[in-house]
mmCIF file of N, CA, C and O in Angstrom:
data_model
loop_
_atom_site.group_PDB
_atom_site.id
_atom_site.type_symbol
_atom_site.label_atom_id
_atom_site.label_comp_id
_atom_site.label_asym_id
_atom_site.label_seq_id
_atom_site.Cartn_x
_atom_site.Cartn_y
_atom_site.Cartn_z
ATOM 1 N N MET R 1 -15.179 7.945 3.595
ATOM 2 C CA MET R 1 -14.639 6.969 2.675
ATOM 3 C C MET R 1 -13.119 6.908 2.839
ATOM 4 O O MET R 1 -12.457 7.929 2.978
ATOM 5 N N ILE R 2 -12.582 5.707 2.817
ATOM 6 C CA ILE R 2 -11.149 5.495 2.955
ATOM 7 C C ILE R 2 -10.538 5.266 1.572
ATOM 8 O O ILE R 2 -11.075 4.519 0.766
ATOM 9 N N ILE R 3 -9.430 5.936 1.317
ATOM 10 C CA ILE R 3 -8.663 5.678 0.096
ATOM 11 C C ILE R 3 -7.357 5.002 0.523
ATOM 12 O O ILE R 3 -6.888 5.180 1.651
ATOM 13 N N TYR R 4 -6.797 4.215 -0.387
ATOM 14 C CA TYR R 4 -5.563 3.487 -0.103
ATOM 15 C C TYR R 4 -4.524 3.870 -1.142
ATOM 16 O O TYR R 4 -4.788 3.831 -2.339
ATOM 17 N N VAL R 5 -3.329 4.236 -0.655
ATOM 18 C CA VAL R 5 -2.249 4.714 -1.511
ATOM 19 C C VAL R 5 -1.007 3.861 -1.260
ATOM 20 O O VAL R 5 -0.659 3.587 -0.106
ATOM 21 N N ILE R 6 -0.346 3.465 -2.344
ATOM 22 C CA ILE R 6 0.954 2.805 -2.250
ATOM 23 C C ILE R 6 2.016 3.879 -2.458
ATOM 24 O O ILE R 6 2.030 4.556 -3.489
ATOM 25 N N SER R 7 2.888 4.057 -1.459
ATOM 26 C CA SER R 7 3.985 5.014 -1.541
ATOM 27 C C SER R 7 5.283 4.245 -1.786
ATOM 28 O O SER R 7 5.524 3.216 -1.155
ATOM 29 N N GLU R 8 6.095 4.760 -2.695
ATOM 30 C CA GLU R 8 7.371 4.136 -3.030
ATOM 31 C C GLU R 8 8.506 5.067 -2.628
ATOM 32 O O GLU R 8 8.505 6.246 -2.983
ATOM 33 N N PHE R 9 9.484 4.528 -1.908
ATOM 34 C CA PHE R 9 10.641 5.284 -1.461
ATOM 35 C C PHE R 9 11.919 4.615 -1.946
ATOM 36 O O PHE R 9 12.027 3.390 -1.928
ATOM 37 N N ASP R 10 12.884 5.416 -2.340
ATOM 38 C CA ASP R 10 14.202 4.911 -2.717
ATOM 39 C C ASP R 10 14.877 4.365 -1.464
ATOM 40 O O ASP R 10 14.958 5.064 -0.451
ATOM 41 N N ARG R 11 15.347 3.133 -1.518
ATOM 42 C CA ARG R 11 15.990 2.530 -0.335
ATOM 43 C C ARG R 11 17.287 3.241 0.036
ATOM 44 O O ARG R 11 17.621 3.349 1.221
ATOM 45 N N ALA R 12 18.030 3.750 -0.926
ATOM 46 C CA ALA R 12 19.321 4.393 -0.655
ATOM 47 C C ALA R 12 19.163 5.791 -0.075
ATOM 48 O O ALA R 12 19.880 6.172 0.860
ATOM 49 N N THR R 13 18.214 6.569 -0.600
ATOM 50 C CA THR R 13 18.090 7.973 -0.194
ATOM 51 C C THR R 13 16.866 8.255 0.670
ATOM 52 O O THR R 13 16.754 9.340 1.232
ATOM 53 N N GLU R 14 15.927 7.303 0.726
ATOM 54 C CA GLU R 14 14.641 7.458 1.420
ATOM 55 C C GLU R 14 13.763 8.529 0.786
ATOM 56 O O GLU R 14 12.786 8.980 1.370
ATOM 57 N N GLU R 15 14.097 8.941 -0.425
ATOM 58 C CA GLU R 15 13.307 9.927 -1.164
ATOM 59 C C GLU R 15 11.995 9.284 -1.642
ATOM 60 O O GLU R 15 11.989 8.149 -2.114
ATOM 61 N N LEU R 16 10.906 10.041 -1.525
ATOM 62 C CA LEU R 16 9.621 9.587 -2.054
ATOM 63 C C LEU R 16 9.689 9.616 -3.579
ATOM 64 O O LEU R 16 9.976 10.658 -4.172
ATOM 65 N N LEU R 17 9.452 8.469 -4.205
ATOM 66 C CA LEU R 17 9.528 8.365 -5.657
ATOM 67 C C LEU R 17 8.166 8.447 -6.326
ATOM 68 O O LEU R 17 8.040 9.013 -7.404
ATOM 69 N N SER R 18 7.157 7.852 -5.691
ATOM 70 C CA SER R 18 5.822 7.873 -6.308
ATOM 71 C C SER R 18 4.758 7.509 -5.293
ATOM 72 O O SER R 18 5.052 6.938 -4.242
ATOM 73 N N GLU R 19 3.537 7.874 -5.632
ATOM 74 C CA GLU R 19 2.351 7.473 -4.879
ATOM 75 C C GLU R 19 1.296 7.056 -5.890
ATOM 76 O O GLU R 19 1.079 7.763 -6.872
ATOM 77 N N VAL R 20 0.675 5.919 -5.628
ATOM 78 C CA VAL R 20 -0.359 5.400 -6.514
ATOM 79 C C VAL R 20 -1.594 5.102 -5.682
ATOM 80 O O VAL R 20 -1.523 4.345 -4.704
ATOM 81 N N ARG R 21 -2.705 5.698 -6.060
ATOM 82 C CA ARG R 21 -3.982 5.431 -5.385
ATOM 83 C C ARG R 21 -4.573 4.155 -5.978
ATOM 84 O O ARG R 21 -4.682 4.012 -7.202
ATOM 85 N N LEU R 22 -4.943 3.201 -5.110
ATOM 86 C CA LEU R 22 -5.543 1.959 -5.575
ATOM 87 C C LEU R 22 -6.949 2.226 -6.076
ATOM 88 O O LEU R 22 -7.720 2.956 -5.442
ATOM 89 N N ARG R 23 -7.280 1.624 -7.209
ATOM 90 C CA ARG R 23 -8.611 1.793 -7.793
ATOM 91 C C ARG R 23 -9.554 0.719 -7.273
ATOM 92 O O ARG R 23 -9.210 -0.463 -7.280
ATOM 93 N N SER R 24 -10.717 1.145 -6.831
ATOM 94 C CA SER R 24 -11.756 0.240 -6.317
ATOM 95 C C SER R 24 -11.207 -0.742 -5.290
ATOM 96 O O SER R 24 -11.379 -1.957 -5.435
ATOM 97 N N PRO R 25 -10.555 -0.244 -4.245
ATOM 98 C CA PRO R 25 -9.967 -1.157 -3.262
ATOM 99 C C PRO R 25 -11.032 -1.799 -2.378
ATOM 100 O O PRO R 25 -12.090 -1.226 -2.139
ATOM 101 N N ASP R 26 -10.744 -2.992 -1.934
ATOM 102 C CA ASP R 26 -11.570 -3.698 -0.959
ATOM 103 C C ASP R 26 -10.823 -3.613 0.371
ATOM 104 O O ASP R 26 -9.827 -4.316 0.576
ATOM 105 N N GLY R 27 -11.273 -2.735 1.249
ATOM 106 C CA GLY R 27 -10.589 -2.508 2.518
ATOM 107 C C GLY R 27 -10.456 -3.766 3.352
ATOM 108 O O GLY R 27 -9.413 -4.007 3.966
ATOM 109 N N ALA R 28 -11.493 -4.596 3.388
ATOM 110 C CA ALA R 28 -11.441 -5.833 4.174
ATOM 111 C C ALA R 28 -10.386 -6.784 3.608
ATOM 112 O O ALA R 28 -9.633 -7.413 4.360
ATOM 113 N N GLU R 29 -10.304 -6.866 2.298
ATOM 114 C CA GLU R 29 -9.298 -7.716 1.645
ATOM 115 C C GLU R 29 -7.884 -7.212 1.958
ATOM 116 O O GLU R 29 -6.989 -7.996 2.268
ATOM 117 N N LEU R 30 -7.689 -5.902 1.891
ATOM 118 C CA LEU R 30 -6.382 -5.327 2.202
ATOM 119 C C LEU R 30 -6.019 -5.552 3.671
ATOM 120 O O LEU R 30 -4.875 -5.899 3.981
ATOM 121 N N ALA R 31 -6.959 -5.371 4.564
ATOM 122 C CA ALA R 31 -6.711 -5.594 5.987
ATOM 123 C C ALA R 31 -6.287 -7.041 6.243
ATOM 124 O O ALA R 31 -5.333 -7.290 6.989
ATOM 125 N N ARG R 32 -6.958 -7.990 5.612
ATOM 126 C CA ARG R 32 -6.581 -9.405 5.755
ATOM 127 C C ARG R 32 -5.169 -9.648 5.229
ATOM 128 O O ARG R 32 -4.380 -10.360 5.849
ATOM 129 N N LEU R 33 -4.856 -9.071 4.082
ATOM 130 C CA LEU R 33 -3.533 -9.240 3.475
ATOM 131 C C LEU R 33 -2.429 -8.769 4.424
ATOM 132 O O LEU R 33 -1.381 -9.400 4.538
ATOM 133 N N PHE R 34 -2.679 -7.679 5.139
ATOM 134 C CA PHE R 34 -1.681 -7.122 6.047
ATOM 135 C C PHE R 34 -1.859 -7.613 7.491
ATOM 136 O O PHE R 34 -1.171 -7.141 8.388
ATOM 137 N N GLY R 35 -2.782 -8.560 7.700
ATOM 138 C CA GLY R 35 -2.947 -9.176 9.014
ATOM 139 C C GLY R 35 -3.479 -8.257 10.087
ATOM 140 O O GLY R 35 -3.100 -8.361 11.256
ATOM 141 N N GLU R 36 -4.382 -7.378 9.707
ATOM 142 C CA GLU R 36 -4.916 -6.375 10.643
ATOM 143 C C GLU R 36 -6.442 -6.383 10.560
ATOM 144 O O GLU R 36 -7.004 -6.470 9.475
ATOM 145 N N PRO R 37 -7.142 -6.286 11.694
ATOM 146 C CA PRO R 37 -8.603 -6.155 11.634
ATOM 147 C C PRO R 37 -8.987 -4.858 10.921
ATOM 148 O O PRO R 37 -8.310 -3.836 11.076
ATOM 149 N N LEU R 38 -10.057 -4.899 10.138
ATOM 150 C CA LEU R 38 -10.476 -3.739 9.362
ATOM 151 C C LEU R 38 -10.720 -2.515 10.241
ATOM 152 O O LEU R 38 -10.357 -1.399 9.871
ATOM 153 N N ASP R 39 -11.281 -2.711 11.431
ATOM 154 C CA ASP R 39 -11.619 -1.557 12.279
ATOM 155 C C ASP R 39 -10.388 -0.853 12.857
ATOM 156 O O ASP R 39 -10.487 0.270 13.346
ATOM 157 N N THR R 40 -9.211 -1.484 12.784
ATOM 158 C CA THR R 40 -7.980 -0.835 13.252
ATOM 159 C C THR R 40 -6.944 -0.712 12.131
ATOM 160 O O THR R 40 -5.761 -0.489 12.390
ATOM 161 N N PHE R 41 -7.394 -0.835 10.890
ATOM 162 C CA PHE R 41 -6.517 -0.774 9.720
ATOM 163 C C PHE R 41 -6.341 0.685 9.312
ATOM 164 O O PHE R 41 -6.911 1.164 8.339
ATOM 165 N N VAL R 42 -5.522 1.422 10.083
ATOM 166 C CA VAL R 42 -5.418 2.866 9.903
ATOM 167 C C VAL R 42 -3.979 3.381 9.832
ATOM 168 O O VAL R 42 -3.757 4.576 9.696
ATOM 169 N N ASN R 43 -2.992 2.500 9.936
ATOM 170 C CA ASN R 43 -1.590 2.915 9.959
ATOM 171 C C ASN R 43 -0.952 2.779 8.590
ATOM 172 O O ASN R 43 -1.607 2.430 7.618
ATOM 173 N N SER R 44 0.339 3.014 8.524
ATOM 174 C CA SER R 44 1.133 2.792 7.323
ATOM 175 C C SER R 44 1.706 1.380 7.433
ATOM 176 O O SER R 44 2.254 1.017 8.474
ATOM 177 N N TYR R 45 1.589 0.589 6.362
ATOM 178 C CA TYR R 45 1.987 -0.807 6.401
ATOM 179 C C TYR R 45 3.056 -1.090 5.353
ATOM 180 O O TYR R 45 2.850 -0.815 4.166
ATOM 181 N N PRO R 46 4.210 -1.654 5.758
ATOM 182 C CA PRO R 46 5.245 -1.985 4.786
ATOM 183 C C PRO R 46 4.791 -3.123 3.870
ATOM 184 O O PRO R 46 4.135 -4.058 4.308
ATOM 185 N N VAL R 47 5.140 -2.992 2.606
ATOM 186 C CA VAL R 47 4.794 -4.008 1.608
ATOM 187 C C VAL R 47 5.997 -4.936 1.455
ATOM 188 O O VAL R 47 7.075 -4.503 1.047
ATOM 189 N N GLY R 48 5.802 -6.203 1.811
ATOM 190 C CA GLY R 48 6.835 -7.222 1.627
ATOM 191 C C GLY R 48 6.544 -8.034 0.376
ATOM 192 O O GLY R 48 5.643 -7.700 -0.403
ATOM 193 N N ALA R 49 7.275 -9.114 0.193
ATOM 194 C CA ALA R 49 7.138 -9.946 -1.006
ATOM 195 C C ALA R 49 5.731 -10.506 -1.163
ATOM 196 O O ALA R 49 5.155 -10.480 -2.257
ATOM 197 N N LYS R 50 5.144 -11.010 -0.079
ATOM 198 C CA LYS R 50 3.794 -11.597 -0.132
ATOM 199 C C LYS R 50 2.761 -10.540 -0.531
ATOM 200 O O LYS R 50 1.920 -10.768 -1.399
ATOM 201 N N GLU R 51 2.845 -9.384 0.100
ATOM 202 C CA GLU R 51 1.900 -8.310 -0.194
ATOM 203 C C GLU R 51 2.098 -7.773 -1.611
ATOM 204 O O GLU R 51 1.129 -7.495 -2.316
ATOM 205 N N ALA R 52 3.370 -7.629 -2.028
ATOM 206 C CA ALA R 52 3.665 -7.133 -3.376
ATOM 207 C C ALA R 52 3.078 -8.067 -4.434
ATOM 208 O O ALA R 52 2.505 -7.609 -5.430
ATOM 209 N N GLU R 53 3.199 -9.362 -4.219
ATOM 210 C CA GLU R 53 2.649 -10.327 -5.172
ATOM 211 C C GLU R 53 1.132 -10.198 -5.268
ATOM 212 O O GLU R 53 0.565 -10.146 -6.356
ATOM 213 N N ALA R 54 0.468 -10.129 -4.125
ATOM 214 C CA ALA R 54 -0.992 -10.013 -4.104
ATOM 215 C C ALA R 54 -1.463 -8.681 -4.685
ATOM 216 O O ALA R 54 -2.417 -8.647 -5.471
ATOM 217 N N LEU R 55 -0.815 -7.586 -4.311
ATOM 218 C CA LEU R 55 -1.202 -6.271 -4.824
ATOM 219 C C LEU R 55 -0.930 -6.165 -6.324
ATOM 220 O O LEU R 55 -1.708 -5.561 -7.062
ATOM 221 N N GLY R 56 0.170 -6.741 -6.773
ATOM 222 C CA GLY R 56 0.492 -6.739 -8.197
ATOM 223 C C GLY R 56 -0.554 -7.474 -9.006
ATOM 224 O O GLY R 56 -0.999 -6.996 -10.055
ATOM 225 N N ALA R 57 -0.973 -8.636 -8.505
ATOM 226 C CA ALA R 57 -1.980 -9.432 -9.206
ATOM 227 C C ALA R 57 -3.332 -8.722 -9.211
ATOM 228 O O ALA R 57 -4.034 -8.709 -10.224
ATOM 229 N N ARG R 58 -3.718 -8.131 -8.094
ATOM 230 C CA ARG R 58 -5.051 -7.520 -7.952
ATOM 231 C C ARG R 58 -5.151 -6.158 -8.643
ATOM 232 O O ARG R 58 -6.157 -5.822 -9.226
ATOM 233 N N TYR R 59 -4.075 -5.365 -8.562
ATOM 234 C CA TYR R 59 -4.146 -3.980 -9.039
ATOM 235 C C TYR R 59 -3.225 -3.689 -10.226
ATOM 236 O O TYR R 59 -3.144 -2.548 -10.673
ATOM 237 N N GLY R 60 -2.507 -4.697 -10.715
ATOM 238 C CA GLY R 60 -1.647 -4.510 -11.877
ATOM 239 C C GLY R 60 -0.422 -3.659 -11.595
ATOM 240 O O GLY R 60 0.110 -3.010 -12.491
ATOM 241 N N LEU R 61 0.045 -3.666 -10.367
ATOM 242 C CA LEU R 61 1.211 -2.874 -9.980
ATOM 243 C C LEU R 61 2.482 -3.702 -10.093
ATOM 244 O O LEU R 61 2.452 -4.920 -9.958
ATOM 245 N N GLU R 62 3.610 -3.021 -10.290
ATOM 246 C CA GLU R 62 4.912 -3.677 -10.302
ATOM 247 C C GLU R 62 5.738 -3.131 -9.144
ATOM 248 O O GLU R 62 5.715 -1.929 -8.862
ATOM 249 N N PHE R 63 6.444 -4.029 -8.479
ATOM 250 C CA PHE R 63 7.252 -3.662 -7.323
ATOM 251 C C PHE R 63 8.687 -4.108 -7.552
ATOM 252 O O PHE R 63 8.931 -5.210 -8.036
ATOM 253 N N ASP R 64 9.644 -3.259 -7.192
ATOM 254 C CA ASP R 64 11.059 -3.615 -7.202
ATOM 255 C C ASP R 64 11.545 -3.497 -5.759
ATOM 256 O O ASP R 64 12.039 -2.448 -5.336
ATOM 257 N N LEU R 65 11.383 -4.581 -5.024
ATOM 258 C CA LEU R 65 11.700 -4.558 -3.597
ATOM 259 C C LEU R 65 13.196 -4.451 -3.319
ATOM 260 O O LEU R 65 13.589 -4.120 -2.209
ATOM 261 N N ALA R 66 14.034 -4.697 -4.327
ATOM 262 C CA ALA R 66 15.486 -4.595 -4.135
ATOM 263 C C ALA R 66 15.938 -3.136 -4.038
ATOM 264 O O ALA R 66 16.849 -2.819 -3.275
ATOM 265 N N THR R 67 15.302 -2.257 -4.798
ATOM 266 C CA THR R 67 15.753 -0.867 -4.834
ATOM 267 C C THR R 67 14.796 0.114 -4.158
ATOM 268 O O THR R 67 15.187 1.238 -3.862
ATOM 269 N N SER R 68 13.559 -0.316 -3.935
ATOM 270 C CA SER R 68 12.560 0.584 -3.352
ATOM 271 C C SER R 68 11.855 -0.064 -2.168
ATOM 272 O O SER R 68 11.705 -1.281 -2.112
ATOM 273 N N ALA R 69 11.428 0.776 -1.243
ATOM 274 C CA ALA R 69 10.589 0.350 -0.126
ATOM 275 C C ALA R 69 9.184 0.880 -0.403
ATOM 276 O O ALA R 69 9.020 2.018 -0.867
ATOM 277 N N TYR R 70 8.186 0.067 -0.127
ATOM 278 C CA TYR R 70 6.794 0.425 -0.417
ATOM 279 C C TYR R 70 5.972 0.339 0.856
ATOM 280 O O TYR R 70 6.224 -0.512 1.713
ATOM 281 N N PHE R 71 4.974 1.211 0.928
ATOM 282 C CA PHE R 71 4.066 1.222 2.068
ATOM 283 C C PHE R 71 2.645 1.427 1.568
ATOM 284 O O PHE R 71 2.419 2.179 0.624
ATOM 285 N N LEU R 72 1.717 0.757 2.232
ATOM 286 C CA LEU R 72 0.300 0.989 1.980
ATOM 287 C C LEU R 72 -0.189 1.951 3.047
ATOM 288 O O LEU R 72 -0.017 1.696 4.250
ATOM 289 N N ASP R 73 -0.779 3.055 2.611
ATOM 290 C CA ASP R 73 -1.263 4.082 3.534
ATOM 291 C C ASP R 73 -2.752 4.310 3.320
ATOM 292 O O ASP R 73 -3.162 4.728 2.229
ATOM 293 N N PRO R 74 -3.575 4.027 4.347
ATOM 294 C CA PRO R 74 -4.995 4.375 4.247
ATOM 295 C C PRO R 74 -5.208 5.837 4.670
ATOM 296 O O PRO R 74 -4.585 6.291 5.631
ATOM 297 N N TYR R 75 -6.047 6.538 3.927
ATOM 298 C CA TYR R 75 -6.379 7.924 4.248
ATOM 299 C C TYR R 75 -7.886 8.091 4.232
ATOM 300 O O TYR R 75 -8.573 7.482 3.411
ATOM 301 N N SER R 76 -8.351 8.965 5.075
ATOM 302 C CA SER R 76 -9.750 9.358 5.035
ATOM 303 C C SER R 76 -9.891 10.388 3.917
ATOM 304 O O SER R 76 -9.156 11.376 3.914
ATOM 305 N N GLU R 77 -10.782 10.145 2.957
ATOM 306 C CA GLU R 77 -10.927 11.080 1.863
ATOM 307 C C GLU R 77 -11.393 12.418 2.400
ATOM 308 O O GLU R 77 -12.282 12.495 3.235
ATOM 309 N N GLY R 78 -10.729 13.475 1.954
ATOM 310 C CA GLY R 78 -11.047 14.813 2.433
ATOM 311 C C GLY R 78 -10.206 15.230 3.622
ATOM 312 O O GLY R 78 -10.289 16.342 4.103
ATOM 313 N N ALA R 79 -9.365 14.287 4.122
ATOM 314 C CA ALA R 79 -8.520 14.610 5.301
ATOM 315 C C ALA R 79 -7.226 15.244 4.866
ATOM 316 O O ALA R 79 -6.783 15.147 3.784
#
């Protein structure tokens, strides 16, 4: 099973500020959002304005792209 985590980093210091595991994610939907085929959707993906808007609407997340950098990271559960 794949889990998806949004990691937030401070743009000034590159310090990890938070990690949020997405609840009930649809891997195929996320892969489409990031423009990647599901079978190769295994890397860390930067969250831009388009992705932040979609993720915010779907998962109720808030993004401050001016002060933080965000990434979507898929992980194999148990890895």
